[in-house]
Coordinates of C-alpha atoms in Angstrom, one line a residue:
Chain A
X115 CA -0.1 0.0 0.0
X116 CA 1.5 3.3 -1.0
X117 CA 1.3 6.2 1.5
X118 CA 0.6 10.0 0.8
X119 CA 1.8 11.0 4.1
X120 CA 4.6 9.2 6.1
X121 CA 5.5 10.5 9.6
X122 CA 8.7 9.0 11.2
X123 CA 9.5 9.6 14.8
X124 CA 8.2 13.3 14.7
X125 CA 8.9 15.4 17.7
X126 CA 8.2 18.9 18.9
X127 CA 9.1 20.3 22.2
X128 CA 7.4 23.4 23.8
X129 CA 8.0 24.8 27.1
X130 CA 4.8 23.1 28.6
X131 CA 4.2 20.3 26.0
X132 CA 5.9 17.7 24.0
X133 CA 4.7 15.7 20.7
X134 CA 6.8 12.5 21.1
X135 CA 8.1 10.6 18.5
X136 CA 4.8 10.4 16.4
X137 CA 4.8 7.8 13.5
X138 CA 2.0 7.0 11.3
X139 CA 1.0 6.9 7.6
X140 CA -1.9 8.2 5.6
X141 CA -2.1 5.7 2.6
X142 CA -3.5 6.8 -0.7
X143 CA -7.3 6.5 -1.0
X144 CA -8.0 6.9 2.4
X145 CA -9.3 9.0 5.3
X146 CA -7.2 9.3 8.4
X147 CA -8.7 10.7 11.6
X148 CA -6.5 12.3 14.1
X149 CA -8.4 12.2 17.4
X150 CA -7.6 13.2 21.0
X151 CA -8.4 16.0 23.5
X152 CA -7.7 19.5 23.0
X153 CA -4.1 20.3 23.4
X154 CA -2.8 17.1 22.9
X155 CA -0.8 17.6 19.7
X156 CA -3.4 17.1 16.8
X157 CA -2.8 20.8 15.4
X158 CA 1.0 20.6 16.3
X159 CA 1.3 17.2 14.1
X160 CA -0.6 19.1 11.3
X161 CA 1.5 22.3 11.5
X162 CA 4.6 20.0 11.5
X163 CA 3.5 18.3 8.2
X164 CA 2.7 21.5 6.8
X165 CA 6.3 22.9 7.9
X166 CA 4.6 25.9 9.7
X167 CA 6.5 24.9 12.7
X168 CA 9.9 23.3 12.9
X169 CA 10.1 19.7 14.0
X170 CA 12.2 17.0 14.6
X171 CA 11.9 13.4 12.6
X172 CA 11.1 12.7 9.1
X173 CA 8.0 13.8 7.3
X174 CA 7.5 12.6 3.8
X175 CA 4.8 13.8 1.7
X176 CA 3.9 12.5 -1.6
X177 CA 7.4 10.7 -1.7
X178 CA 9.1 14.1 -0.9
X179 CA 10.8 15.7 2.0
X180 CA 8.4 18.1 3.7
X181 CA 11.2 20.9 4.4
X182 CA 13.3 20.4 1.1
X183 CA 10.3 20.5 -1.3
X184 CA 8.1 22.6 0.7
X185 CA 6.6 24.9 -2.0
X186 CA 6.2 21.9 -4.3
X187 CA 4.4 19.8 -2.0
X188 CA 2.0 22.6 -1.0
X189 CA 1.0 23.0 -4.5
X190 CA -0.5 19.4 -3.9
X191 CA -2.4 19.9 -0.7
X192 CA -5.5 21.7 0.4
X193 CA -5.5 23.1 3.8
X194 CA -8.4 23.8 6.3
X195 CA -7.6 25.4 9.5
X196 CA -10.0 25.6 12.3
X197 CA -9.0 29.0 13.4
X198 CA -7.1 30.5 10.6
X199 CA -8.2 31.7 7.0
X200 CA -7.0 34.4 4.5
X201 CA -8.7 37.5 5.8
X202 CA -12.1 38.3 7.1
X203 CA -12.2 41.7 5.0
X204 CA -12.3 40.2 1.6
X205 CA -15.2 38.5 -0.5
X206 CA -15.3 35.4 -2.6
X207 CA -14.3 37.0 -5.8
X208 CA -11.2 38.3 -4.3
X209 CA -10.3 34.8 -2.9
X210 CA -10.4 33.4 -6.4
X211 CA -8.2 36.2 -7.6
X212 CA -5.6 35.5 -4.8
X213 CA -5.6 31.8 -5.1
X214 CA -4.9 32.0 -8.8
X215 CA -1.6 33.3 -8.1
X216 CA -0.5 30.7 -5.6
X217 CA -1.9 27.6 -7.2
X218 CA -0.8 26.4 -10.8
X219 CA -3.8 24.0 -11.0
X220 CA -6.3 26.7 -9.5
X221 CA -9.9 26.2 -11.1
X222 CA -11.9 29.0 -10.9
X223 CA -14.8 27.2 -12.8
X224 CA -14.8 24.5 -10.0
X225 CA -14.6 27.0 -7.4
X226 CA -17.5 29.1 -8.6
X227 CA -19.7 26.0 -9.2
X228 CA -19.1 25.1 -5.6
X229 CA -19.7 28.4 -4.5
X230 CA -23.1 28.2 -6.5
X231 CA -23.8 24.8 -5.0
X232 CA -23.7 25.8 -1.6
X233 CA -25.5 29.1 -2.1
X234 CA -22.7 31.5 -0.8
X235 CA -23.0 35.2 -1.5
X236 CA -20.4 36.4 -3.9
X237 CA -20.4 40.0 -2.7
X238 CA -20.5 39.8 1.0
X239 CA -17.2 40.1 3.2
X240 CA -16.2 36.8 5.0
X241 CA -16.7 38.7 8.0
X242 CA -20.6 38.6 7.7
X243 CA -20.8 34.8 6.9
X244 CA -22.1 32.5 9.5
X245 CA -19.6 29.8 11.1
X246 CA -21.1 27.2 8.6
X247 CA -20.8 29.4 5.5
X248 CA -17.0 30.2 6.5
X249 CA -16.3 26.5 6.8
X250 CA -17.8 25.7 3.8
X251 CA -15.8 28.4 2.0
X252 CA -12.6 27.1 3.5
X253 CA -13.3 23.7 2.2
X254 CA -14.1 24.9 -1.2
X255 CA -11.2 27.1 -1.4
X256 CA -9.0 23.9 -0.3
X257 CA -10.2 21.6 -3.0
X258 CA -10.5 24.1 -5.9
X259 CA -7.1 23.3 -7.1
X260 CA -7.5 19.9 -7.2
X261 CA -5.3 18.6 -4.5
X262 CA -3.8 15.1 -4.0
X263 CA -4.1 15.4 -0.2
X264 CA -6.6 17.3 2.2
X265 CA -5.3 18.4 5.6
X266 CA -8.3 19.4 7.8
X267 CA -8.0 20.7 11.3
X268 CA -11.3 20.4 13.2
X269 CA -13.2 21.1 10.0
X270 CA -16.7 20.3 11.7
X271 CA -16.2 21.8 15.1
X272 CA -18.9 24.3 15.9
X273 CA -21.2 23.2 13.3
X274 CA -24.8 22.1 13.4
X275 CA -25.5 18.5 12.2
X276 CA -26.9 19.6 8.8
X277 CA -24.1 21.6 7.8
X278 CA -21.8 18.9 9.4
X279 CA -23.3 16.3 7.0
X280 CA -23.0 18.5 4.1
X281 CA -19.3 19.1 4.6
X282 CA -18.8 15.3 5.0
X283 CA -20.4 14.7 1.8
X284 CA -17.8 17.0 0.2
X285 CA -15.0 15.0 1.6
X286 CA -16.5 11.7 0.5
X287 CA -17.1 13.2 -3.0
X288 CA -13.4 14.4 -3.1
X289 CA -12.1 10.7 -2.2
X290 CA -14.5 9.1 -4.7
X291 CA -13.3 11.5 -7.4
X292 CA -9.8 9.9 -7.4
X293 CA -8.5 7.0 -5.4
X294 CA -5.0 8.5 -5.2
X295 CA -6.2 11.2 -3.0
X296 CA -6.1 11.0 0.7
X297 CA -7.4 13.2 3.7
X298 CA -6.0 13.6 7.1
X299 CA -8.5 15.0 9.5
X300 CA -8.1 16.1 13.1
X301 CA -11.2 16.4 15.2
X302 CA -12.6 15.9 18.6
X303 CA -16.2 15.1 17.0
X304 CA -15.5 11.5 16.8
X305 CA -18.9 10.5 15.4
X306 CA -18.1 12.4 12.2
X307 CA -15.0 9.9 11.6
X308 CA -17.2 6.9 12.1
X309 CA -19.0 7.6 9.1
X310 CA -16.0 8.6 6.9
X311 CA -12.6 7.6 8.1
X312 CA -10.5 4.2 7.3
X313 CA -7.9 4.9 10.1
X314 CA -8.0 6.3 13.4
X315 CA -4.8 7.6 15.0
X316 CA -5.5 8.4 18.9
X317 CA -3.0 11.1 20.3
X318 CA -3.0 11.6 24.0
X319 CA -0.4 13.8 25.9
X320 CA 1.8 14.1 22.8
X321 CA 1.9 10.2 22.3
X322 CA 0.1 7.8 19.8
X323 CA -2.0 5.7 21.9
X324 CA -3.3 3.6 19.0
X325 CA -3.4 3.7 15.1
X326 CA -6.0 1.1 13.9
X327 CA -8.5 0.7 11.0
X328 CA -12.0 2.3 12.0
X329 CA -13.6 -0.8 11.0
X330 CA -11.7 -2.8 13.3
X331 CA -12.4 -0.3 16.2
X332 CA -16.0 -0.4 15.8
X333 CA -16.4 -4.0 15.1
X334 CA -14.2 -5.6 17.6
X335 CA -14.0 -3.2 20.6
X336 CA -16.7 -3.6 23.1
X337 CA -17.8 -2.4 26.5
X338 CA -18.4 -5.0 29.1
X339 CA -21.0 -4.2 31.9
X340 CA -20.7 -6.3 34.9
X341 CA -20.8 -6.5 38.7
X342 CA -18.1 -6.1 41.3
X343 CA -17.8 -9.8 41.6
X344 CA -17.6 -10.6 37.9
X345 CA -15.1 -7.7 37.6
X346 CA -12.7 -9.1 40.1
X347 CA -12.6 -12.4 38.2
X348 CA -11.3 -10.8 34.9
X349 CA -7.5 -10.9 34.3
X350 CA -5.7 -7.6 33.7
X351 CA -4.4 -8.5 30.4
X352 CA -8.0 -9.5 29.0
X353 CA -9.2 -5.7 29.1
X354 CA -7.8 -2.1 28.2
X355 CA -9.3 0.0 30.8
X356 CA -12.4 0.1 33.3
X357 CA -14.7 2.5 34.9
X358 CA -16.4 2.1 38.2
X359 CA -19.9 3.5 38.1
X360 CA -22.7 3.8 40.5
X361 CA -23.9 0.0 40.3
X362 CA -21.8 -1.8 37.9
X363 CA -18.2 -1.6 36.5
X364 CA -17.7 -0.8 32.9
X365 CA -14.7 -2.3 30.9
X366 CA -13.2 -1.7 27.4
X367 CA -12.0 -4.6 25.6
X368 CA -10.2 -4.7 22.3
X369 CA -12.0 -8.2 21.2
X370 CA -15.3 -8.5 22.4
X371 CA -15.8 -11.8 20.7
X372 CA -12.8 -13.3 22.5
X373 CA -14.0 -11.8 25.7
X374 CA -17.3 -13.4 25.5
X375 CA -15.7 -16.7 24.8
X376 CA -13.7 -16.4 28.0
X377 CA -16.1 -14.8 30.4
X378 CA -19.8 -15.7 31.0
X379 CA -20.8 -12.0 30.8
X380 CA -23.6 -11.2 28.7
X381 CA -23.8 -7.3 28.5
X382 CA -21.2 -6.4 25.9
X383 CA -22.0 -3.6 23.7
X384 CA -20.3 -2.2 20.6
X385 CA -17.9 0.7 21.4
X386 CA -18.1 4.1 19.6
X387 CA -15.0 5.8 19.1
X388 CA -16.0 8.5 21.6
X389 CA -16.5 5.9 24.3
X390 CA -13.1 4.3 23.2
X391 CA -11.3 7.7 23.8
X392 CA -13.1 8.5 26.9
X393 CA -12.0 5.2 28.3
X394 CA -8.3 5.6 27.6
X395 CA -8.4 9.1 29.0
X396 CA -10.6 8.9 32.1
X397 CA -10.5 4.9 32.6
X398 CA -8.2 3.1 35.1
X399 CA -6.0 0.2 35.2
X400 CA -6.2 -2.5 38.1
Chain B
X108 CA 7.0 35.7 -7.9
X109 CA 3.4 34.8 -8.4
X110 CA 3.3 34.0 -4.8
X111 CA 4.5 37.4 -3.9
X112 CA 1.9 39.0 -6.1
X113 CA -0.6 36.8 -4.5
X114 CA 0.3 38.2 -0.8
X115 CA 0.5 41.7 -2.2
X116 CA -2.8 41.3 -3.5
X117 CA -4.3 39.9 -0.4
X118 CA -3.0 43.0 1.5
X119 CA -4.1 45.4 -1.0
X120 CA -7.8 43.8 -0.9
X121 CA -7.5 44.2 2.8
X122 CA -6.6 47.8 2.4
X123 CA -9.4 48.5 -0.3
X124 CA -11.7 49.3 2.8
X125 CA -9.8 52.2 3.5
X126 CA -10.3 54.0 -0.1
X127 CA -12.7 56.5 1.5
X128 CA -10.4 57.0 4.6
X129 CA -7.4 57.9 2.4
X130 CA -9.4 60.2 0.2
X131 CA -10.7 62.0 3.3
X132 CA -7.5 61.9 5.1
X133 CA -5.7 63.5 1.8
X134 CA -8.2 66.2 1.5
X135 CA -8.2 66.9 5.1
X136 CA -4.4 67.6 4.9
X137 CA -4.6 69.5 1.8
X138 CA -7.1 71.8 3.1
X139 CA -5.3 72.5 6.5
X140 CA -2.0 72.5 4.7
X141 CA -3.4 75.5 2.2
X142 CA -4.0 77.8 5.1
X143 CA -0.7 79.4 4.7
X144 CA 2.0 79.4 2.0
X145 CA 4.5 78.0 4.9
X146 CA 2.4 75.1 5.8
X147 CA 1.7 74.0 2.3
X148 CA 5.4 72.6 2.3
X149 CA 4.4 70.0 4.9
X150 CA 1.5 68.5 2.9
X151 CA 4.0 65.9 1.4
X152 CA 5.4 65.0 4.7
X153 CA 1.8 64.5 6.2
X154 CA 0.5 62.5 3.2
X155 CA 3.5 60.1 3.1
X156 CA 3.4 59.8 7.1
X157 CA -0.6 58.8 6.8
X158 CA -0.2 56.4 3.8
X159 CA 3.0 54.9 5.3
X160 CA 0.9 54.1 8.7
X161 CA -2.1 52.7 6.6
X162 CA 0.3 50.2 5.1
X163 CA 1.4 49.1 8.4
X164 CA -2.2 48.2 9.2
X165 CA -2.0 45.1 6.8
X166 CA -0.4 43.5 9.9
X167 CA -3.6 44.2 12.0
X168 CA -5.7 42.7 9.4
X169 CA -3.4 39.5 9.6
X170 CA -3.5 39.4 13.2
X171 CA -7.2 40.0 13.5
X172 CA -8.1 37.1 10.9
X173 CA -5.5 34.9 12.3
X174 CA -4.2 34.4 8.6
X175 CA -0.6 33.9 9.5
X176 CA -1.0 30.0 9.8
X177 CA -3.1 29.8 6.8
X178 CA -0.7 31.7 4.6
X179 CA 1.8 29.6 5.6
X180 CA 0.0 26.4 4.5
X181 CA -0.4 27.7 0.9
X182 CA 2.6 27.4 -1.4
X183 CA 4.8 29.9 0.0
X184 CA 7.2 30.5 2.8
X185 CA 8.2 32.9 5.5
X186 CA 10.8 34.6 3.4
X187 CA 8.4 35.3 0.7
X188 CA 5.9 36.6 3.3
X189 CA 8.5 39.1 4.5
X190 CA 9.4 40.0 1.1
X191 CA 5.9 41.0 -0.1
X192 CA 5.5 43.1 3.3
X193 CA 8.5 45.2 2.4
X194 CA 7.7 45.5 -1.3
X195 CA 4.1 46.7 -0.5
X196 CA 5.2 49.0 2.2
X197 CA 8.0 50.6 0.2
X198 CA 5.9 51.1 -3.0
X199 CA 3.2 52.6 -0.6
X200 CA 5.6 55.0 0.6
X201 CA 6.9 56.0 -2.9
X202 CA 3.2 56.6 -4.1
X203 CA 2.5 58.2 -0.8
X204 CA 5.5 60.8 -1.5
X205 CA 4.2 61.2 -5.0
X206 CA 0.6 62.0 -4.2
X207 CA 2.1 64.3 -1.5
X208 CA 3.9 66.3 -4.1
X209 CA 1.3 66.6 -6.5
X210 CA -1.3 67.5 -3.9
X211 CA 1.2 70.1 -2.7
X212 CA 1.5 71.7 -6.1
X213 CA -2.2 71.5 -6.6
X214 CA -2.9 73.2 -3.3
X215 CA -0.3 76.0 -4.3
X216 CA -2.4 76.7 -7.4
X217 CA -5.8 76.5 -5.7
X218 CA -4.5 79.1 -2.7
X219 CA -3.0 81.4 -5.5
X220 CA -6.3 81.1 -7.5
X221 CA -8.4 81.9 -4.5
X222 CA -6.1 84.6 -3.5
X223 CA -6.0 85.9 -7.1
X224 CA -2.2 86.2 -6.8
X225 CA -1.5 84.8 -10.3
X226 CA 0.7 81.9 -11.0
X227 CA 2.1 80.8 -7.8
X228 CA 5.9 80.7 -7.1
X229 CA 6.7 77.1 -6.4
X230 CA 10.0 76.0 -5.0
X231 CA 10.1 72.6 -6.7
X232 CA 13.5 71.7 -4.9
X233 CA 11.8 72.6 -1.5
X234 CA 8.8 70.3 -2.0
X235 CA 11.1 67.4 -3.1
X236 CA 13.4 68.0 -0.1
X237 CA 10.1 68.1 2.2
X238 CA 8.8 64.9 0.3
X239 CA 12.1 63.1 0.7
X240 CA 12.4 64.2 4.5
X241 CA 8.7 62.7 5.0
X242 CA 9.8 59.5 3.1
X243 CA 13.0 59.2 5.2
X244 CA 10.9 59.7 8.4
X245 CA 8.4 57.0 7.6
X246 CA 10.9 54.7 6.3
X247 CA 12.8 55.1 9.8
X248 CA 9.5 54.4 11.8
X249 CA 8.8 51.3 9.5
X250 CA 12.2 50.1 9.4
X251 CA 11.8 49.6 13.3
X252 CA 8.3 49.0 13.5
X253 CA 8.2 45.9 11.1
X254 CA 10.7 43.9 12.9
X255 CA 9.0 44.6 16.2
X256 CA 5.6 43.8 14.7
X257 CA 7.0 40.4 13.8
X258 CA 8.5 39.9 17.3
X259 CA 5.6 41.1 19.4
X260 CA 2.7 41.4 17.0
X261 CA 0.6 44.2 15.6
X262 CA -1.3 45.2 18.7
X263 CA 1.7 45.6 21.0
X264 CA 3.6 47.0 18.1
X265 CA 0.9 49.9 17.8
X266 CA 1.8 50.9 21.4
X267 CA 5.5 50.6 20.6
X268 CA 5.1 52.8 17.8
X269 CA 3.7 55.7 19.8
X270 CA 6.6 55.4 22.1
X271 CA 9.1 55.2 18.9
X272 CA 7.4 58.5 17.5
X273 CA 7.6 60.1 21.0
X274 CA 11.2 59.2 21.6
X275 CA 12.0 60.5 17.8
X276 CA 10.2 63.7 18.4
X277 CA 12.1 64.2 21.6
X278 CA 15.4 63.3 20.0
X279 CA 14.7 65.9 17.2
X280 CA 14.0 68.6 19.6
X281 CA 16.8 67.7 21.9
X282 CA 19.0 68.0 18.9
X283 CA 17.3 71.3 17.7
X284 CA 18.0 72.8 21.3
X285 CA 21.4 71.7 21.5
X286 CA 22.3 73.0 18.0
X287 CA 20.6 76.2 19.0
X288 CA 22.6 76.8 22.4
X289 CA 25.9 75.3 21.9
X290 CA 28.7 76.5 19.8
X291 CA 30.3 73.7 17.9
X292 CA 33.7 73.9 16.2
X293 CA 32.3 72.8 12.8
X294 CA 32.9 73.7 9.3
X295 CA 29.4 74.4 8.7
X296 CA 30.2 75.6 5.0
X297 CA 31.8 72.0 4.3
X298 CA 28.5 70.3 5.8
X299 CA 26.2 72.7 3.9
X300 CA 28.3 72.0 0.6
X301 CA 28.2 68.3 1.5
X302 CA 24.5 68.0 2.0
X303 CA 23.8 70.3 -1.1
X304 CA 25.9 68.2 -3.4
X305 CA 25.0 64.7 -2.1
X306 CA 22.1 65.2 0.4
X307 CA 19.6 63.4 -1.8
X308 CA 22.1 60.5 -2.6
X309 CA 23.0 60.2 1.2
X310 CA 19.2 60.3 2.2
X311 CA 18.4 57.5 -0.5
X312 CA 21.3 55.6 0.7
X313 CA 20.1 55.7 4.2
X314 CA 16.6 54.6 3.3
X315 CA 17.9 51.8 1.6
X316 CA 20.3 50.7 4.4
X317 CA 17.7 51.1 7.0
X318 CA 15.0 48.8 5.0
X319 CA 18.0 46.1 4.3
X320 CA 18.9 46.2 8.0
X321 CA 15.2 45.8 9.0
X322 CA 14.4 43.2 6.2
X323 CA 17.4 40.9 7.7
X324 CA 16.1 41.6 11.2
X325 CA 12.6 40.5 10.4
X326 CA 13.7 37.4 8.4
X327 CA 15.6 36.2 11.5
X328 CA 12.7 36.9 13.9
X329 CA 10.2 35.2 11.8
X330 CA 12.1 32.5 10.8
X331 CA 12.5 31.5 14.7
X332 CA 8.8 32.3 15.1
X333 CA 6.4 29.5 15.8

């Protein structure tokens, strides 16, 4: 399997935070979700890939070193950053005029088609746009030069479910258009990833906790609900974390089918990505 | 080069909202400058200073829109971002000075017309000297201001700019006071001759040197900024 992005032992140290030896790949034709709490290193990882911040380790994008071939690589990347865009004091037409100068493959026709499709006002300043409209514009701008990679930092945060769904549709369409394309998407709204991602990379405190196919996570991981007596009989190596609730114990297991064969406990639910994330962060070990 | 064009375009589009402000400001300066024949000479200084300060406000637009990281995610780099700012600001100063000179000449004609004093006696050399002086002053402020904006941001930089202007005014007043009260053993004729012959060249060289040093410092600061 070929990869569009490869990170090998990427580190970045700040005064109060350290991104520690992050390694993962973004394969061609896939959507990789970067999850974790706020401030654990998701945005730092994205900024390191884009060479916005300096970092240690190796980052290969489209087969090239991200520092050596920075501008060449960026021609093939579309970026959406949660809190940063061109300017609030320009309009849609001016963005087209600016982007033409930056991207060799900028497609004005495609850009304005999307603008029309999403009914964005051409003559209004971005400052007057709603949060959803702004995000749609950011995404349209990111895909209108036909990039091979989309890098998205919290593209759905603060949006209502209808707009979120529309935006996820754009991503689906983007991947479906060309199987060589990839998306790397950081988010803390994990339910979005259940619908769209192929792999989940979970970062906590600057470390990768797991990097697994989404299907495997959703299919195999489970939450066992049991009484104290039952919990005490469970071996430490057969579960990942547990939470003590008011009347029962909840246990996260990485293979609910195997667990069911070993222990005579009937209540085992599927775990959502959010459940898994919360167990890893808030759960305890024996 | 296209990237720099795109970056300059972005700043000019931001500044386009200042169109009316600039027109009103220029008209205001021209009006007040035309009150007497002496004050007319200060029009080019005031206009180039006003336009120079407006150019610096592009940093405020970037800061308020938090566009710095997004811009760096485009196919450009920090060096090009800085280069585009300096090109824009220097071009703004040149245009500001030219506008200042034109407005001054126009104002002189208008004053002469109102006073019915015939064709005005315009000292073009003096207007040019004042325009260049204004250009020099604005360049000096910007050359110090731009690296400090890269270091501390546009908001803190604005406070720092007022402090800087205050220090410069105090310094100039101090020099004028000292020059008026203390007798120096300097060959004034030699200095007059030197500035008369090479003053413009020296001033232009100084402006180039100031911007060059400022550009290098900005580059160093921004390169290490995260």
